[in-house]
Amino acid sequence: MNDSVSPSRYQLAEIGALLAEPARAAMLLALIDGTARPAGELARAAGVGAATTSAHLRRLLEGGLLAVHAQGRHRYYRLASDDVSAMLEALAIPRMRQVLPVAAGIDGPLRLARTCYRHLAGRLGVSLCDALLARGYLHTVSDGLHLLPDGADALIAAGLDTMPVHDLLKLRGRGCLDWSERRLHIGGPLGVSLTDTLLNAGWLRHRAGSRALQPSSDGLRRFAALGVRLDNDG
C-alpha cells in the first residue's frame, strides 16, 4: 500500500479477491486494533482450522495486507500498515450509510471512541481533529498533518506532560476517514503517538475485550478545554 502510487486494475482486483473470503476478512478485522496475534487466535476469530488458517495467512502476506514478526518459535501477525487499517475502515462506509442507526445502538461505545490501528477514532476522534484544526493547532500540508507549537502549548495547558507533547511536533499525521462518522480523524505516526499520550495521561482507558476506548471524567473535561464537543451524534 503506497499513497504515492495508484493501484492498477489488476492490483485492485487482487485486493478485492483477498477481502472477499469471510475467513480472511475476519482475520483482518481481528487485527484492526493494531495488535499482533498468533495464528491460533486468528483461526478462532475466523472459525477455521489450522491448515486453512495457514493458507489464508500466506495469501494475506503475499498480498501485502499482513506483516509477520518471528519471536523464537512463535510468529505474530499484524496489519502491514495503518494504510491497510484505513482502507478496511473506509470500505465499511457505503454499508454503514444504510445500517448506521442500528450499529450506533448496538455499538455505542465503539462509535464514541475506539482504536483504528492504534489511533483515536469515533466521535471523539473526529471531534478532536475538528477542534485542533478549527483553532489552528494542526496544519494541513502536502505531506499530511503537523501539530503546530501553539497546539503543543494548548495540549500542555490542558494537562498533558511537556516532553511527550514536544515529541509530537516531530511527527507527521494523516487524515483517516472514519467509518462511523464519515469525517476525518488523525491517523499516521502523529495519531498513534497522540493516542498513546492520551492513554498514558488517563484521559482515555481501554475497554476489556474490545477496541473501544472509554474517556475518563477528567479526560472529558480536558478535551472540552481544547474545544472538543460531544453534545450531538454527529
mmCIF file of C-alpha atoms in Angstrom:
data_model
loop_
_atom_site.group_PDB
_atom_site.id
_atom_site.type_symbol
_atom_site.label_atom_id
_atom_site.label_comp_id
_atom_site.label_asym_id
_atom_site.label_seq_id
_atom_site.Cartn_x
_atom_site.Cartn_y
_atom_site.Cartn_z
ATOM 1 C CA MET A 1 0.000 0.000 0.000
ATOM 2 C CA ASN A 2 1.546 3.317 -1.051
ATOM 3 C CA ASP A 3 -0.095 6.755 -1.088
ATOM 4 C CA SER A 4 2.080 7.947 -3.955
ATOM 5 C CA VAL A 5 1.219 5.183 -6.413
ATOM 6 C CA SER A 6 -2.272 4.372 -7.651
ATOM 7 C CA PRO A 7 -3.015 0.663 -7.943
ATOM 8 C CA SER A 8 -3.582 -0.890 -11.354
ATOM 9 C CA ARG A 9 -6.894 -2.585 -12.095
ATOM 10 C CA TYR A 10 -5.217 -5.949 -11.549
ATOM 11 C CA GLN A 11 -3.834 -4.933 -8.144
ATOM 12 C CA LEU A 12 -7.228 -3.595 -7.124
ATOM 13 C CA ALA A 13 -8.886 -6.829 -8.230
ATOM 14 C CA GLU A 14 -6.336 -8.823 -6.231
ATOM 15 C CA ILE A 15 -7.100 -6.816 -3.088
ATOM 16 C CA GLY A 16 -10.805 -7.373 -3.678
ATOM 17 C CA ALA A 17 -10.263 -11.108 -4.014
ATOM 18 C CA LEU A 18 -8.302 -11.199 -0.752
ATOM 19 C CA LEU A 19 -11.093 -9.414 1.115
ATOM 20 C CA ALA A 20 -13.911 -11.408 -0.479
ATOM 21 C CA GLU A 21 -13.210 -14.501 1.646
ATOM 22 C CA PRO A 22 -15.065 -14.150 5.008
ATOM 23 C CA ALA A 23 -12.387 -16.016 6.966
ATOM 24 C CA ARG A 24 -9.641 -13.699 5.696
ATOM 25 C CA ALA A 25 -11.845 -10.683 6.373
ATOM 26 C CA ALA A 26 -12.377 -11.893 9.952
ATOM 27 C CA MET A 27 -8.630 -12.211 10.468
ATOM 28 C CA LEU A 28 -8.007 -8.688 9.203
ATOM 29 C CA LEU A 29 -10.748 -7.260 11.417
ATOM 30 C CA ALA A 30 -9.255 -9.037 14.433
ATOM 31 C CA LEU A 31 -6.036 -7.104 13.809
ATOM 32 C CA ILE A 32 -7.531 -3.677 13.118
ATOM 33 C CA ASP A 33 -6.798 -2.546 16.680
ATOM 34 C CA GLY A 34 -3.064 -2.619 15.896
ATOM 35 C CA THR A 35 -2.271 -5.760 17.876
ATOM 36 C CA ALA A 36 -0.107 -8.662 16.710
ATOM 37 C CA ARG A 37 -1.672 -12.086 17.175
ATOM 38 C CA PRO A 38 -0.571 -15.699 16.673
ATOM 39 C CA ALA A 39 -2.183 -17.914 14.064
ATOM 40 C CA GLY A 40 -4.200 -19.813 16.684
ATOM 41 C CA GLU A 41 -6.046 -16.681 17.795
ATOM 42 C CA LEU A 42 -6.740 -15.718 14.194
ATOM 43 C CA ALA A 43 -8.034 -19.219 13.479
ATOM 44 C CA ARG A 44 -10.541 -18.883 16.323
ATOM 45 C CA ALA A 45 -11.590 -15.416 15.141
ATOM 46 C CA ALA A 46 -12.208 -16.795 11.644
ATOM 47 C CA GLY A 47 -13.742 -20.095 12.733
ATOM 48 C CA VAL A 48 -11.441 -22.239 10.579
ATOM 49 C CA GLY A 49 -8.867 -24.961 11.146
ATOM 50 C CA ALA A 50 -5.097 -24.680 11.351
ATOM 51 C CA ALA A 51 -4.347 -25.749 7.762
ATOM 52 C CA THR A 52 -6.930 -23.354 6.324
ATOM 53 C CA THR A 53 -5.606 -20.559 8.545
ATOM 54 C CA SER A 54 -2.060 -21.099 7.268
ATOM 55 C CA ALA A 55 -3.236 -20.873 3.663
ATOM 56 C CA HIS A 56 -5.186 -17.678 4.319
ATOM 57 C CA LEU A 57 -2.308 -16.059 6.200
ATOM 58 C CA ARG A 58 0.084 -16.915 3.387
ATOM 59 C CA ARG A 59 -2.202 -15.218 0.866
ATOM 60 C CA LEU A 60 -2.605 -12.112 3.027
ATOM 61 C CA LEU A 61 1.160 -11.860 3.480
ATOM 62 C CA GLU A 62 1.800 -12.270 -0.234
ATOM 63 C CA GLY A 63 -0.879 -9.674 -0.952
ATOM 64 C CA GLY A 64 0.822 -7.102 1.258
ATOM 65 C CA LEU A 65 -2.026 -6.774 3.760
ATOM 66 C CA LEU A 66 -0.248 -8.500 6.656
ATOM 67 C CA ALA A 67 3.227 -8.476 8.151
ATOM 68 C CA VAL A 68 4.683 -11.124 10.433
ATOM 69 C CA HIS A 69 7.095 -10.915 13.362
ATOM 70 C CA ALA A 70 9.029 -14.017 14.389
ATOM 71 C CA GLN A 71 9.962 -14.322 18.056
ATOM 72 C CA GLY A 72 11.737 -17.564 18.781
ATOM 73 C CA ARG A 73 9.458 -20.363 17.591
ATOM 74 C CA HIS A 74 6.417 -18.112 17.541
ATOM 75 C CA ARG A 75 5.058 -15.989 14.701
ATOM 76 C CA TYR A 76 2.815 -12.992 15.291
ATOM 77 C CA TYR A 77 0.730 -11.435 12.530
ATOM 78 C CA ARG A 78 -0.341 -7.791 12.252
ATOM 79 C CA LEU A 79 -1.697 -5.452 9.607
ATOM 80 C CA ALA A 80 1.074 -4.324 7.277
ATOM 81 C CA SER A 81 0.493 -0.602 7.950
ATOM 82 C CA ASP A 82 -2.032 1.965 9.085
ATOM 83 C CA ASP A 83 -2.869 2.452 5.389
ATOM 84 C CA VAL A 84 -4.296 -1.086 5.402
ATOM 85 C CA SER A 85 -6.334 -0.304 8.507
ATOM 86 C CA ALA A 86 -7.627 2.931 6.966
ATOM 87 C CA MET A 87 -8.636 1.025 3.828
ATOM 88 C CA LEU A 88 -10.557 -1.565 5.846
ATOM 89 C CA GLU A 89 -12.415 1.134 7.792
ATOM 90 C CA ALA A 90 -13.195 3.133 4.625
ATOM 91 C CA LEU A 91 -14.608 0.052 2.877
ATOM 92 C CA ALA A 92 -17.330 -0.109 5.547
ATOM 93 C CA ILE A 93 -18.617 3.412 4.783
ATOM 94 C CA PRO A 94 -21.125 2.618 1.959
ATOM 95 C CA ARG A 95 -22.687 -0.155 4.029
ATOM 96 C CA MET A 96 -22.678 1.966 7.195
ATOM 97 C CA ARG A 97 -24.771 4.633 5.440
ATOM 98 C CA GLN A 98 -27.579 2.047 5.449
ATOM 99 C CA VAL A 99 -27.051 0.458 8.874
ATOM 100 C CA LEU A 100 -25.578 3.275 10.982
ATOM 101 C CA PRO A 101 -28.663 3.896 13.216
ATOM 102 C CA VAL A 102 -28.758 0.212 14.194
ATOM 103 C CA ALA A 103 -24.988 -0.018 14.567
ATOM 104 C CA ALA A 104 -24.943 3.074 16.761
ATOM 105 C CA GLY A 105 -27.466 1.491 19.105
ATOM 106 C CA ILE A 106 -25.587 -1.812 19.334
ATOM 107 C CA ASP A 107 -22.035 -0.478 19.375
ATOM 108 C CA GLY A 108 -22.415 2.858 21.168
ATOM 109 C CA PRO A 109 -19.013 2.610 22.922
ATOM 110 C CA LEU A 110 -17.294 1.786 19.615
ATOM 111 C CA ARG A 111 -18.915 4.728 17.915
ATOM 112 C CA LEU A 112 -17.966 7.089 20.753
ATOM 113 C CA ALA A 113 -14.267 6.198 20.829
ATOM 114 C CA ARG A 114 -12.170 3.300 19.562
ATOM 115 C CA THR A 115 -8.760 2.485 18.180
ATOM 116 C CA CYS A 116 -8.224 2.467 14.437
ATOM 117 C CA TYR A 117 -4.809 0.835 14.048
ATOM 118 C CA ARG A 118 -3.741 2.414 17.391
ATOM 119 C CA HIS A 119 -5.035 5.926 16.735
ATOM 120 C CA LEU A 120 -8.166 7.502 18.195
ATOM 121 C CA ALA A 121 -11.311 7.120 16.072
ATOM 122 C CA GLY A 122 -15.063 7.503 16.534
ATOM 123 C CA ARG A 123 -16.960 10.629 17.570
ATOM 124 C CA LEU A 124 -14.228 11.632 19.986
ATOM 125 C CA GLY A 125 -11.502 11.144 17.383
ATOM 126 C CA VAL A 126 -13.149 13.243 14.686
ATOM 127 C CA SER A 127 -14.203 15.898 17.214
ATOM 128 C CA LEU A 128 -10.628 16.205 18.454
ATOM 129 C CA CYS A 129 -9.365 16.535 14.868
ATOM 130 C CA ASP A 130 -12.048 19.162 14.100
ATOM 131 C CA ALA A 131 -11.203 21.168 17.237
ATOM 132 C CA LEU A 132 -7.445 21.185 16.620
ATOM 133 C CA LEU A 133 -7.946 22.249 13.004
ATOM 134 C CA ALA A 134 -10.525 24.937 13.883
ATOM 135 C CA ARG A 135 -8.222 26.502 16.487
ATOM 136 C CA GLY A 136 -5.209 26.443 14.183
ATOM 137 C CA TYR A 137 -3.349 23.862 16.254
ATOM 138 C CA LEU A 138 -2.976 21.451 13.332
ATOM 139 C CA HIS A 139 -1.531 22.430 9.979
ATOM 140 C CA THR A 140 -2.533 20.642 6.766
ATOM 141 C CA VAL A 141 0.304 20.408 4.250
ATOM 142 C CA SER A 142 1.099 18.315 1.198
ATOM 143 C CA ASP A 143 2.720 15.548 3.251
ATOM 144 C CA GLY A 144 -0.069 15.314 5.832
ATOM 145 C CA LEU A 145 -0.924 16.870 9.191
ATOM 146 C CA HIS A 146 1.516 18.575 11.546
ATOM 147 C CA LEU A 147 0.979 19.758 15.112
ATOM 148 C CA LEU A 148 1.988 23.420 15.484
ATOM 149 C CA PRO A 149 3.778 24.887 18.525
ATOM 150 C CA ASP A 150 0.579 26.670 19.602
ATOM 151 C CA GLY A 151 -1.136 23.285 19.514
ATOM 152 C CA ALA A 152 1.554 21.752 21.686
ATOM 153 C CA ASP A 153 1.170 24.617 24.161
ATOM 154 C CA ALA A 154 -2.598 24.054 24.246
ATOM 155 C CA LEU A 155 -2.194 20.328 24.915
ATOM 156 C CA ILE A 156 0.242 21.049 27.738
ATOM 157 C CA ALA A 157 -2.082 23.708 29.188
ATOM 158 C CA ALA A 158 -4.897 21.132 29.086
ATOM 159 C CA GLY A 159 -2.817 18.810 31.259
ATOM 160 C CA LEU A 160 -0.546 16.639 29.085
ATOM 161 C CA ASP A 161 3.120 16.238 30.020
ATOM 162 C CA THR A 162 5.579 18.514 28.241
ATOM 163 C CA MET A 163 8.090 16.000 26.874
ATOM 164 C CA PRO A 164 5.711 13.615 25.048
ATOM 165 C CA VAL A 165 3.806 16.591 23.601
ATOM 166 C CA HIS A 166 7.015 18.167 22.280
ATOM 167 C CA ASP A 167 7.844 14.808 20.664
ATOM 168 C CA LEU A 168 4.561 15.086 18.739
ATOM 169 C CA LEU A 169 5.899 18.171 16.941
ATOM 170 C CA LYS A 170 8.376 15.946 15.074
ATOM 171 C CA LEU A 171 5.757 13.574 13.665
ATOM 172 C CA ARG A 172 3.612 13.619 10.535
ATOM 173 C CA GLY A 173 -0.027 12.616 10.652
ATOM 174 C CA ARG A 174 -2.639 11.921 8.037
ATOM 175 C CA GLY A 175 -6.358 12.371 7.755
ATOM 176 C CA CYS A 176 -8.003 8.952 8.198
ATOM 177 C CA LEU A 177 -11.629 8.629 7.086
ATOM 178 C CA ASP A 178 -13.760 7.413 9.998
ATOM 179 C CA TRP A 179 -16.245 4.680 9.002
ATOM 180 C CA SER A 180 -18.909 5.580 11.572
ATOM 181 C CA GLU A 181 -18.692 9.387 11.346
ATOM 182 C CA ARG A 182 -17.657 9.715 7.678
ATOM 183 C CA ARG A 183 -15.274 12.518 8.684
ATOM 184 C CA LEU A 184 -11.548 12.586 9.341
ATOM 185 C CA HIS A 185 -9.679 11.671 12.480
ATOM 186 C CA ILE A 186 -5.894 11.937 12.972
ATOM 187 C CA GLY A 187 -4.010 8.901 11.718
ATOM 188 C CA GLY A 188 -0.407 8.098 10.928
ATOM 189 C CA PRO A 189 2.510 8.338 13.398
ATOM 190 C CA LEU A 190 1.128 11.573 14.880
ATOM 191 C CA GLY A 191 -2.250 9.956 15.546
ATOM 192 C CA VAL A 192 -0.686 6.877 17.136
ATOM 193 C CA SER A 193 1.624 8.850 19.430
ATOM 194 C CA LEU A 194 -1.090 11.340 20.380
ATOM 195 C CA THR A 195 -3.404 8.473 21.345
ATOM 196 C CA ASP A 196 -0.651 6.804 23.394
ATOM 197 C CA THR A 197 -0.085 10.133 25.179
ATOM 198 C CA LEU A 198 -3.811 10.475 25.958
ATOM 199 C CA LEU A 199 -3.923 6.914 27.305
ATOM 200 C CA ASN A 200 -0.811 7.392 29.440
ATOM 201 C CA ALA A 201 -2.302 10.605 30.871
ATOM 202 C CA GLY A 202 -5.513 8.801 31.836
ATOM 203 C CA TRP A 203 -7.757 10.825 29.528
ATOM 204 C CA LEU A 204 -8.694 7.535 27.859
ATOM 205 C CA ARG A 205 -8.838 3.918 29.029
ATOM 206 C CA HIS A 206 -9.025 0.644 27.147
ATOM 207 C CA ARG A 207 -12.246 -1.368 27.468
ATOM 208 C CA ALA A 208 -11.559 -5.014 28.262
ATOM 209 C CA GLY A 209 -12.095 -7.342 25.307
ATOM 210 C CA SER A 210 -12.813 -4.539 22.844
ATOM 211 C CA ARG A 211 -11.062 -1.901 20.815
ATOM 212 C CA ALA A 212 -13.496 0.639 22.266
ATOM 213 C CA LEU A 213 -11.916 3.352 24.402
ATOM 214 C CA GLN A 214 -13.543 4.957 27.446
ATOM 215 C CA PRO A 215 -12.842 8.647 28.112
ATOM 216 C CA SER A 216 -12.472 9.365 31.822
ATOM 217 C CA SER A 217 -14.478 12.114 33.501
ATOM 218 C CA ASP A 218 -11.281 14.113 33.912
ATOM 219 C CA GLY A 219 -10.377 13.405 30.297
ATOM 220 C CA LEU A 220 -13.729 14.720 29.057
ATOM 221 C CA ARG A 221 -13.149 17.983 30.941
ATOM 222 C CA ARG A 222 -9.705 18.328 29.427
ATOM 223 C CA PHE A 223 -10.979 17.517 25.913
ATOM 224 C CA ALA A 224 -13.632 20.216 26.403
ATOM 225 C CA ALA A 225 -10.875 22.720 27.239
ATOM 226 C CA LEU A 226 -9.460 22.034 23.776
ATOM 227 C CA GLY A 227 -12.824 22.769 22.162
ATOM 228 C CA VAL A 228 -13.865 19.136 21.669
ATOM 229 C CA ARG A 229 -17.660 18.839 21.552
ATOM 230 C CA LEU A 230 -19.593 15.601 22.037
ATOM 231 C CA ASP A 231 -23.072 17.052 22.584
ATOM 232 C CA ASN A 232 -24.534 15.624 19.374
ATOM 233 C CA ASP A 233 -24.481 12.361 17.465
ATOM 234 C CA GLY A 234 -22.512 13.776 14.531
#
